[in-house]
Amino acid sequence: MKHKLLSFFVGSMILTSVAFAQEKKVSGRVTGADGKPLAGVTIAVQGSNVATQTDANGNYSLSVPTGKVIVFRSVGFADKTLIVKEGQSAFNVTLDGSDNALSEVVVTGMGVSKNTKGLGYSVSKVSGDDLVKSGEANIIQGLAAKATGVQVTSSSGTPGASSKIILRGPASFSGDNQPLIVVDGVPLDNSLNNIKAGDDPYNQNLAGVQTANRALDINPDDIESVTVLKGPAAAAIYGQAAGNGAIIYTTKKGKLGSGLGIVYSTGFEASKVNKLPEMQTSYGQGEGGVSKVSADSWGPSLAGKQSYDNVKEFFQTGRIFNNNLAITSGGEKTTFRFSVGSHNNKGIVPNSSFNRYTARLSSESKLNDAITVGGTLSYTNSNTRAVQNGSNLAGTMLALLRTPADFNLADYINEDGSQKQYFPNYDNPYWSTEFNPYTEQNNRLTGNAYADVKLNNIFTISWKTGLDNYSTEGKQIYAIGSRGDDNGLAYGEIKRTNVNFRNIYSDLLLKFNTKISEDFSVSGMLGGNFNYAQYTSNFGRGRNLAMPGYYNFASAQELYVSNYEEYKNSKAIFLDATFDYRSILFLTLTGRNEWSTTFGKDSKGFFYPKADVSYVFSHLLENNSILNYGKVRFAYSNVGISPNVYSDRSYFTVPTIADGMTNGFSFPYAGQAGFAKSNVQVAEEFRPERNKGYEAGLEMKFFNNRLGLDFTYYQQHSSDLLISQPIDPTSGYAYYYNNVGAMKNTGYEVGITAHVVKAEKFNWHTTVNWSKNENEVTELAEGVDKMSIGSAFSAPQSYAIVGQPFGVLYAQKFKRNAEGKVLINPTSGLPIYEDELGNVGSPIPTWLMNWNNEFSYKDFSLSFLWDFRKGGKIWGGTQAGLYNRGKAAETADRERMYKIDGVFASGPDEGKENNKEIDALTYFRNYLGNSNSEIAIQNGSWARLRSVDFSYRFKNFSKSIQYIQVGVNLRNVLLITDYKGVDPETSLTGSNQNFAGYDFFNNPGTKSYSLNLRFGF
């Protein structure tokens, strides 16, 4: 078979070269009515098998005999025919839109543009304009509520905070389950670099600050389009890197023949807190109604006394300034685009900020009819000043929300510079944000260079090499007097971290496109790629500072350093071929064999196959006035997920002992170094985790394409998941690391589009996307009934349990009788709890939906986006803590007795309804305020107006100004939810953790209002 394929390639190259050696070369560019280039347009010589397609910039080249007719054809556009006359060699063609528009071109794996008509799997396309209109600085957060099967979660609304994205549910027990990010064909690192000390045994994501996911380095204004490859079938060409799917970002570039163009945009945005817990201000600090120094607000009534709304007064109006300038030029053969941008954000929390400065240059040149070269170079500088978060004595929200109403938090500093505290264990948040900053500097350089060589009308060789390189320097200061330092002793501390990352990527593709007969054609690519990545981090800590305000290691009496390094590379060969029968039946076969150092030095390669079929059945109903287009599609894939680097063997490690109360103990200890063999035995040979996907879909368009339906059903089975399985400790190990786990995701996705009104001056277009994913862990290691998937609190905990959704929350559960009623202790009047933690719900939403509307009238445009989420449990640890401390609004009703619904568990009234009354303190502290119990688990459902965008464009403003566009954007302006606390779109653990659903004094979300101006020259 290999010899036949090779003979086909070589023979076709020789015969084609001979046959057309004497024929005329014609070339040009194909654009739409809006002047934008059209990729994937078929240009065919009428009556022959000779054809080609336009590239991503609309360019084409074709050998045509004089006098022949060439046909330009693209789905969604009316055909155009031209006769090649003597002396003509260039044809720039504009295709007009057709009312019979059926599909569009999207950028898929390896940067290849494909017509959606021939895709046997589901993809979602998001325009760069939609990213900009979202008002989000983070290109990940900008995808929220834009497509089916996509769940985006922001960690908080503070500047530079991370966002996490999951496509069609989690596929692995390890890692963060996020998709591969690709920009202009080159993988982009999207890590969250939260560096901790080598002697720290705890999860630093539960405290500290919310650092950025590195996709934040990309300027949304530079993005042309986004393709979301949701399932393994769509992303299979990337092999083990895309077991969780892939997101393909394509940046803006210059356009041939467009001349010189300049676009400048500027905008100002004001942001405010969008949701906070409701607080009581009627009672002050103390216990049992008596004023005393306490962490609680169970003190005396403040009637007739001074009280302070500390929470309302603390947050300020955030200010964001955006500026972008883009210069584009397009001649006959060369294009370029140069852009610079700035994003300056002063947050809602005092002293918080994020600033990003970007520059991007892209250029492409057609050296001759056969060779095109180009490249992109991008630089980003960003700096962040972040504030403390979460389970943290210096945390902003922890101290702020617990502050008694009779303490003026804003009067925060003494004459000697020390802080004023209502309770000695908590830092004053005003003082903390000023004197305990985390600052970060990031510099990033990305780019690529590429060349396309057209060998003949069938074959093109494409080569691309890309670089992603960044360095990040972080500094955390805890001033003398702060309780936020590691030991909580207020002696002062400084931490310095630096991260260096470099990724070099290169691929070489042989693309082919030819007609085998009048009815059959084949297109695709044969290629290979190489990927090398290195990551290094350094951590330095100094404790017990000798000199206030001097944050240098020379001031520290106790020093500690640690570092980490990892290096990995992979290489692969792959084939992707699409067989086309009369443009109604498409079969695509993909195979990739990949070798990676993450499986060890001598590891064999692994093969990842994929097949998909697309059948356009509407040709059977050509005269049908209702159904204009119909397509069914099926796909199968089996892709991999790479293990973590260096997980292929056991190492000697530095022992760390944690007691849960202190920061633990580690070597070096008492001046002595110490190492121990890891207690994890690794399988001699393990395999990649596998994500096997089955997908079926139906696409239909009705009423002259005014109404469209896209339905998808999928099953994704993850197997060979790596687990540390408990084993007999007499073996010398406590765990055995091997491929034994499995889970599955089953889901439905429905997309409905409608052009409700289509008139000369007024248009209304609406889109509704709905998706549901059901996840289930199907297998763990023998003898393992549950597996913790992340270090968090004692309760709740997140587990992988057979028969349950991944990451299910377990907490203290009430004992109940056969009828489900809570059992009450007749003596205390409080519920009785089960001996073991129990299932209290899954953080995975039941379903997601979004509804987008776009209106246009003459030069006015209006759009709004609704976002709905049903279900998904969240641990409301913040609200439970406020009940416990007497700060929640409900605790103001404390001058009466309470009864808890349930029945007596024992005694003479066993089984009868509880009538035991308890005082307010007992009710709120021991019942509603028990953060370890199921009472603290809340429903995370919401309905939110995610964005509203209104604009007007003044056209032909002057000879030098082509247009001025004025716009107003509202973001997150309306949130409807029963969740008590901050915005339920929150995550204490950030974007790099594999579990979700935790809210413990998280920093709040924001809503904003912006005014934007755009000038076109």
Tab-separated table of N, CA, C and O in Angstrom, residues 693-768:
chain	number	residue	atom	x	y	z
A	693	GLY	N	-13.443	8.882	20.654
A	693	GLY	CA	-14.650	9.658	20.451
A	693	GLY	C	-15.518	9.144	19.322
A	693	GLY	O	-15.018	8.728	18.269
A	694	TYR	N	-16.831	9.161	19.558
A	694	TYR	CA	-17.826	8.868	18.535
A	694	TYR	C	-18.739	10.086	18.438
A	694	TYR	O	-19.175	10.622	19.462
A	695	GLU	N	-19.024	10.502	17.222
A	695	GLU	CA	-19.806	11.714	17.052
A	695	GLU	C	-20.722	11.570	15.839
A	695	GLU	O	-20.322	11.049	14.797
A	696	ALA	N	-21.969	12.036	15.965
A	696	ALA	CA	-22.912	12.060	14.860
A	696	ALA	C	-23.611	13.409	14.866
A	696	ALA	O	-23.897	13.972	15.931
A	697	GLY	N	-23.855	13.938	13.677
A	697	GLY	CA	-24.463	15.256	13.604
A	697	GLY	C	-25.396	15.413	12.428
A	697	GLY	O	-25.334	14.665	11.447
A	698	LEU	N	-26.274	16.395	12.531
A	698	LEU	CA	-27.228	16.728	11.486
A	698	LEU	C	-27.253	18.235	11.321
A	698	LEU	O	-27.398	18.979	12.293
A	699	GLU	N	-27.075	18.688	10.076
A	699	GLU	CA	-27.144	20.113	9.760
A	699	GLU	C	-28.218	20.329	8.705
A	699	GLU	O	-28.271	19.605	7.704
A	700	MET	N	-29.077	21.331	8.927
A	700	MET	CA	-30.126	21.640	7.964
A	700	MET	C	-30.343	23.152	7.907
A	700	MET	O	-30.177	23.848	8.912
A	701	LYS	N	-30.718	23.618	6.702
A	701	LYS	CA	-31.080	25.017	6.501
A	701	LYS	C	-32.413	25.062	5.761
A	701	LYS	O	-32.639	24.300	4.817
A	702	PHE	N	-33.277	25.983	6.218
A	702	PHE	CA	-34.631	26.069	5.697
A	702	PHE	C	-34.933	27.475	5.184
A	702	PHE	O	-34.260	28.448	5.557
A	703	PHE	N	-35.971	27.548	4.372
A	703	PHE	CA	-36.553	28.819	3.944
A	703	PHE	C	-35.491	29.774	3.387
A	703	PHE	O	-35.266	30.855	3.921
A	704	ASN	N	-34.869	29.329	2.297
A	704	ASN	CA	-33.812	30.122	1.664
A	704	ASN	C	-32.699	30.454	2.654
A	704	ASN	O	-32.170	31.565	2.687
A	705	ASN	N	-32.363	29.473	3.474
A	705	ASN	CA	-31.264	29.569	4.433
A	705	ASN	C	-31.505	30.608	5.525
A	705	ASN	O	-30.556	31.044	6.181
A	706	ARG	N	-32.751	30.950	5.743
A	706	ARG	CA	-33.072	31.900	6.814
A	706	ARG	C	-33.075	31.231	8.177
A	706	ARG	O	-32.911	31.892	9.204
A	707	LEU	N	-33.271	29.912	8.208
A	707	LEU	CA	-33.318	29.168	9.468
A	707	LEU	C	-32.356	27.990	9.382
A	707	LEU	O	-32.379	27.245	8.402
A	708	GLY	N	-31.502	27.845	10.382
A	708	GLY	CA	-30.526	26.777	10.374
A	708	GLY	C	-30.539	25.974	11.664
A	708	GLY	O	-30.809	26.508	12.752
A	709	LEU	N	-30.268	24.672	11.537
A	709	LEU	CA	-30.205	23.777	12.690
A	709	LEU	C	-28.929	22.962	12.613
A	709	LEU	O	-28.571	22.434	11.556
A	710	ASP	N	-28.223	22.857	13.739
A	710	ASP	CA	-27.028	22.026	13.843
A	710	ASP	C	-27.154	21.204	15.116
A	710	ASP	O	-27.169	21.755	16.222
A	711	PHE	N	-27.267	19.875	14.960
A	711	PHE	CA	-27.434	18.981	16.109
A	711	PHE	C	-26.262	18.011	16.157
A	711	PHE	O	-25.850	17.468	15.131
A	712	THR	N	-25.728	17.791	17.361
A	712	THR	CA	-24.604	16.867	17.547
A	712	THR	C	-24.865	15.974	18.751
A	712	THR	O	-25.318	16.443	19.802
A	713	TYR	N	-24.585	14.694	18.562
A	713	TYR	CA	-24.563	13.743	19.676
A	713	TYR	C	-23.172	13.135	19.715
A	713	TYR	O	-22.604	12.771	18.676
A	714	TYR	N	-22.587	13.029	20.910
A	714	TYR	CA	-21.232	12.483	21.004
A	714	TYR	C	-21.086	11.613	22.243
A	714	TYR	O	-21.794	11.773	23.237
A	715	GLN	N	-20.154	10.683	22.131
A	715	GLN	CA	-19.662	9.908	23.270
A	715	GLN	C	-18.143	9.924	23.213
A	715	GLN	O	-17.551	9.671	22.157
A	716	GLN	N	-17.540	10.231	24.323
A	716	GLN	CA	-16.081	10.235	24.420
A	716	GLN	C	-15.672	9.360	25.597
A	716	GLN	O	-16.050	9.639	26.739
A	717	HIS	N	-14.920	8.303	25.286
A	717	HIS	CA	-14.489	7.358	26.311
A	717	HIS	C	-12.996	7.543	26.563
A	717	HIS	O	-12.174	7.300	25.675
A	718	SER	N	-12.671	7.970	27.762
A	718	SER	CA	-11.269	8.108	28.159
A	718	SER	C	-10.845	6.827	28.871
A	718	SER	O	-11.513	6.391	29.810
A	719	SER	N	-9.745	6.258	28.429
A	719	SER	CA	-9.272	5.011	29.026
A	719	SER	C	-7.772	5.083	29.236
A	719	SER	O	-7.100	6.020	28.791
A	720	ASP	N	-7.249	4.068	29.899
A	720	ASP	CA	-5.818	4.022	30.232
A	720	ASP	C	-5.393	5.259	31.025
A	720	ASP	O	-4.259	5.720	30.913
A	721	LEU	N	-6.306	5.791	31.830
A	721	LEU	CA	-5.978	6.967	32.620
A	721	LEU	C	-4.991	6.592	33.717
A	721	LEU	O	-5.126	5.556	34.374
A	722	LEU	N	-4.010	7.442	33.902
A	722	LEU	CA	-2.930	7.149	34.853
A	722	LEU	C	-3.382	7.421	36.280
A	722	LEU	O	-3.913	8.485	36.591
A	723	ILE	N	-3.157	6.431	37.146
A	723	ILE	CA	-3.579	6.493	38.545
A	723	ILE	C	-2.450	5.987	39.431
A	723	ILE	O	-1.760	5.023	39.103
A	724	SER	N	-2.294	6.634	40.574
A	724	SER	CA	-1.404	6.118	41.616
A	724	SER	C	-2.226	5.195	42.500
A	724	SER	O	-2.994	5.634	43.354
A	725	GLN	N	-2.069	3.911	42.297
A	725	GLN	CA	-2.874	2.878	42.947
A	725	GLN	C	-2.210	2.428	44.256
A	725	GLN	O	-1.029	2.091	44.265
A	726	PRO	N	-2.944	2.433	45.388
A	726	PRO	CA	-2.353	1.969	46.650
A	726	PRO	C	-1.927	0.502	46.543
A	726	PRO	O	-2.643	-0.335	45.980
A	727	ILE	N	-0.739	0.186	47.081
A	727	ILE	CA	-0.243	-1.188	47.082
A	727	ILE	C	0.319	-1.525	48.455
A	727	ILE	O	0.438	-0.662	49.322
A	728	ASP	N	0.666	-2.778	48.634
A	728	ASP	CA	1.203	-3.265	49.910
A	728	ASP	C	2.504	-2.536	50.232
A	728	ASP	O	3.474	-2.604	49.467
A	729	PRO	N	2.571	-1.773	51.343
A	729	PRO	CA	3.782	-1.015	51.675
A	729	PRO	C	5.011	-1.891	51.919
A	729	PRO	O	6.136	-1.389	51.877
A	730	THR	N	4.800	-3.211	52.142
A	730	THR	CA	5.979	-4.075	52.316
A	730	THR	C	6.768	-4.210	51.014
A	730	THR	O	7.887	-4.698	51.016
A	731	SER	N	6.186	-3.748	49.904
A	731	SER	CA	6.908	-3.767	48.628
A	731	SER	C	7.964	-2.682	48.569
A	731	SER	O	8.794	-2.663	47.663
A	732	GLY	N	7.934	-1.781	49.540
A	732	GLY	CA	8.854	-0.651	49.526
A	732	GLY	C	8.232	0.601	48.946
A	732	GLY	O	8.855	1.661	48.940
A	733	TYR	N	7.007	0.465	48.458
A	733	TYR	CA	6.301	1.596	47.874
A	733	TYR	C	4.890	1.650	48.452
A	733	TYR	O	4.355	0.637	48.903
A	734	ALA	N	4.296	2.841	48.395
A	734	ALA	CA	2.917	2.990	48.858
A	734	ALA	C	1.933	3.016	47.702
A	734	ALA	O	0.751	2.714	47.878
A	735	TYR	N	2.421	3.374	46.494
A	735	TYR	CA	1.543	3.502	45.342
A	735	TYR	C	2.210	2.917	44.098
A	735	TYR	O	3.440	2.837	43.996
A	736	TYR	N	1.342	2.528	43.154
A	736	TYR	CA	1.809	2.008	41.869
A	736	TYR	C	1.158	2.845	40.772
A	736	TYR	O	-0.070	2.918	40.660
A	737	TYR	N	1.986	3.507	39.955
A	737	TYR	CA	1.513	4.433	38.926
A	737	TYR	C	1.373	3.685	37.616
A	737	TYR	O	2.355	3.188	37.058
A	738	ASN	N	0.123	3.581	37.111
A	738	ASN	CA	-0.117	2.733	35.951
A	738	ASN	C	-1.379	3.192	35.217
A	738	ASN	O	-2.179	3.977	35.738
A	739	ASN	N	-1.575	2.691	33.975
A	739	ASN	CA	-2.762	3.004	33.172
A	739	ASN	C	-3.918	2.085	33.561
A	739	ASN	O	-3.977	0.943	33.116
A	740	VAL	N	-4.833	2.552	34.388
A	740	VAL	CA	-5.940	1.695	34.820
A	740	VAL	C	-7.291	2.389	34.866
A	740	VAL	O	-8.316	1.726	34.953
A	741	GLY	N	-7.357	3.713	34.815
A	741	GLY	CA	-8.616	4.421	35.002
A	741	GLY	C	-9.370	4.656	33.707
A	741	GLY	O	-8.819	4.561	32.603
A	742	ALA	N	-10.661	4.970	33.825
A	742	ALA	CA	-11.489	5.265	32.661
A	742	ALA	C	-12.672	6.129	33.080
A	742	ALA	O	-13.152	6.053	34.212
A	743	MET	N	-13.140	6.952	32.163
A	743	MET	CA	-14.382	7.700	32.343
A	743	MET	C	-14.933	8.063	30.972
A	743	MET	O	-14.264	7.907	29.951
A	744	LYS	N	-16.170	8.518	30.952
A	744	LYS	CA	-16.795	8.849	29.676
A	744	LYS	C	-17.576	10.154	29.787
A	744	LYS	O	-18.028	10.548	30.864
A	745	ASN	N	-17.711	10.806	28.640
A	745	ASN	CA	-18.555	11.983	28.504
A	745	ASN	C	-19.559	11.715	27.393
A	745	ASN	O	-19.185	11.290	26.292
A	746	THR	N	-20.813	11.939	27.685
A	746	THR	CA	-21.877	11.803	26.697
A	746	THR	C	-22.612	13.127	26.620
A	746	THR	O	-22.970	13.704	27.656
A	747	GLY	N	-22.843	13.592	25.390
A	747	GLY	CA	-23.440	14.909	25.313
A	747	GLY	C	-24.256	15.164	24.070
A	747	GLY	O	-24.212	14.419	23.088
A	748	TYR	N	-25.002	16.266	24.153
A	748	TYR	CA	-25.838	16.742	23.064
A	748	TYR	C	-25.559	18.226	22.880
A	748	TYR	O	-25.425	18.974	23.858
A	749	GLU	N	-25.511	18.650	21.625
A	749	GLU	CA	-25.314	20.056	21.312
A	749	GLU	C	-26.313	20.461	20.230
A	749	GLU	O	-26.477	19.766	19.220
A	750	VAL	N	-26.984	21.571	20.450
A	750	VAL	CA	-27.967	22.070	19.493
A	750	VAL	C	-27.680	23.535	19.225
A	750	VAL	O	-27.573	24.345	20.163
A	751	GLY	N	-27.533	23.867	17.951
A	751	GLY	CA	-27.371	25.257	17.548
A	751	GLY	C	-28.459	25.637	16.560
A	751	GLY	O	-28.697	24.936	15.578
A	752	ILE	N	-29.136	26.739	16.826
A	752	ILE	CA	-30.198	27.233	15.950
A	752	ILE	C	-29.861	28.665	15.557
A	752	ILE	O	-29.591	29.512	16.414
A	753	THR	N	-29.847	28.923	14.250
A	753	THR	CA	-29.625	30.274	13.751
A	753	THR	C	-30.830	30.684	12.915
A	753	THR	O	-31.421	29.866	12.209
A	754	ALA	N	-31.176	31.959	12.995
A	754	ALA	CA	-32.324	32.451	12.238
A	754	ALA	C	-32.069	33.885	11.798
A	754	ALA	O	-31.650	34.728	12.602
A	755	HIS	N	-32.282	34.136	10.492
A	755	HIS	CA	-32.285	35.496	9.975
A	755	HIS	C	-33.735	35.958	10.016
A	755	HIS	O	-34.460	35.848	9.041
A	756	VAL	N	-34.150	36.466	11.178
A	756	VAL	CA	-35.566	36.750	11.425
A	756	VAL	C	-36.087	37.821	10.480
A	756	VAL	O	-37.166	37.699	9.895
A	757	VAL	N	-35.312	38.884	10.326
A	757	VAL	CA	-35.675	39.967	9.415
A	757	VAL	C	-34.503	40.204	8.481
A	757	VAL	O	-33.364	40.359	8.930
A	758	LYS	N	-34.788	40.216	7.198
A	758	LYS	CA	-33.754	40.448	6.208
A	758	LYS	C	-34.286	41.438	5.193
A	758	LYS	O	-34.962	41.088	4.229
A	759	ALA	N	-34.032	42.726	5.429
A	759	ALA	CA	-34.544	43.789	4.579
A	759	ALA	C	-33.397	44.667	4.114
A	759	ALA	O	-32.234	44.491	4.518
A	760	GLU	N	-33.716	45.622	3.268
A	760	GLU	CA	-32.670	46.484	2.707
A	760	GLU	C	-31.982	47.313	3.774
A	760	GLU	O	-30.764	47.485	3.756
A	761	LYS	N	-32.741	47.798	4.747
A	761	LYS	CA	-32.159	48.689	5.748
A	761	LYS	C	-32.087	48.063	7.141
A	761	LYS	O	-31.283	48.486	7.965
A	762	PHE	N	-32.959	47.073	7.390
A	762	PHE	CA	-33.018	46.503	8.745
A	762	PHE	C	-32.821	44.992	8.689
A	762	PHE	O	-33.428	44.308	7.860
A	763	ASN	N	-31.964	44.488	9.591
A	763	ASN	CA	-31.716	43.058	9.689
A	763	ASN	C	-31.703	42.631	11.148
A	763	ASN	O	-31.241	43.368	12.022
A	764	TRP	N	-32.199	41.445	11.380
A	764	TRP	CA	-32.173	40.856	12.719
A	764	TRP	C	-31.751	39.395	12.577
A	764	TRP	O	-32.421	38.611	11.918
A	765	HIS	N	-30.622	39.078	13.213
A	765	HIS	CA	-30.088	37.711	13.176
A	765	HIS	C	-29.967	37.213	14.608
A	765	HIS	O	-29.478	37.922	15.490
A	766	THR	N	-30.432	35.996	14.839
A	766	THR	CA	-30.396	35.451	16.202
A	766	THR	C	-29.811	34.046	16.193
A	766	THR	O	-29.971	33.299	15.225
A	767	THR	N	-29.118	33.709	17.277
A	767	THR	CA	-28.487	32.395	17.432
A	767	THR	C	-28.743	31.888	18.840
A	767	THR	O	-28.573	32.617	19.820
A	768	VAL	N	-29.149	30.627	18.933
A	768	VAL	CA	-29.321	29.968	20.230
A	768	VAL	C	-28.464	28.715	20.241
A	768	VAL	O	-28.551	27.881	19.331
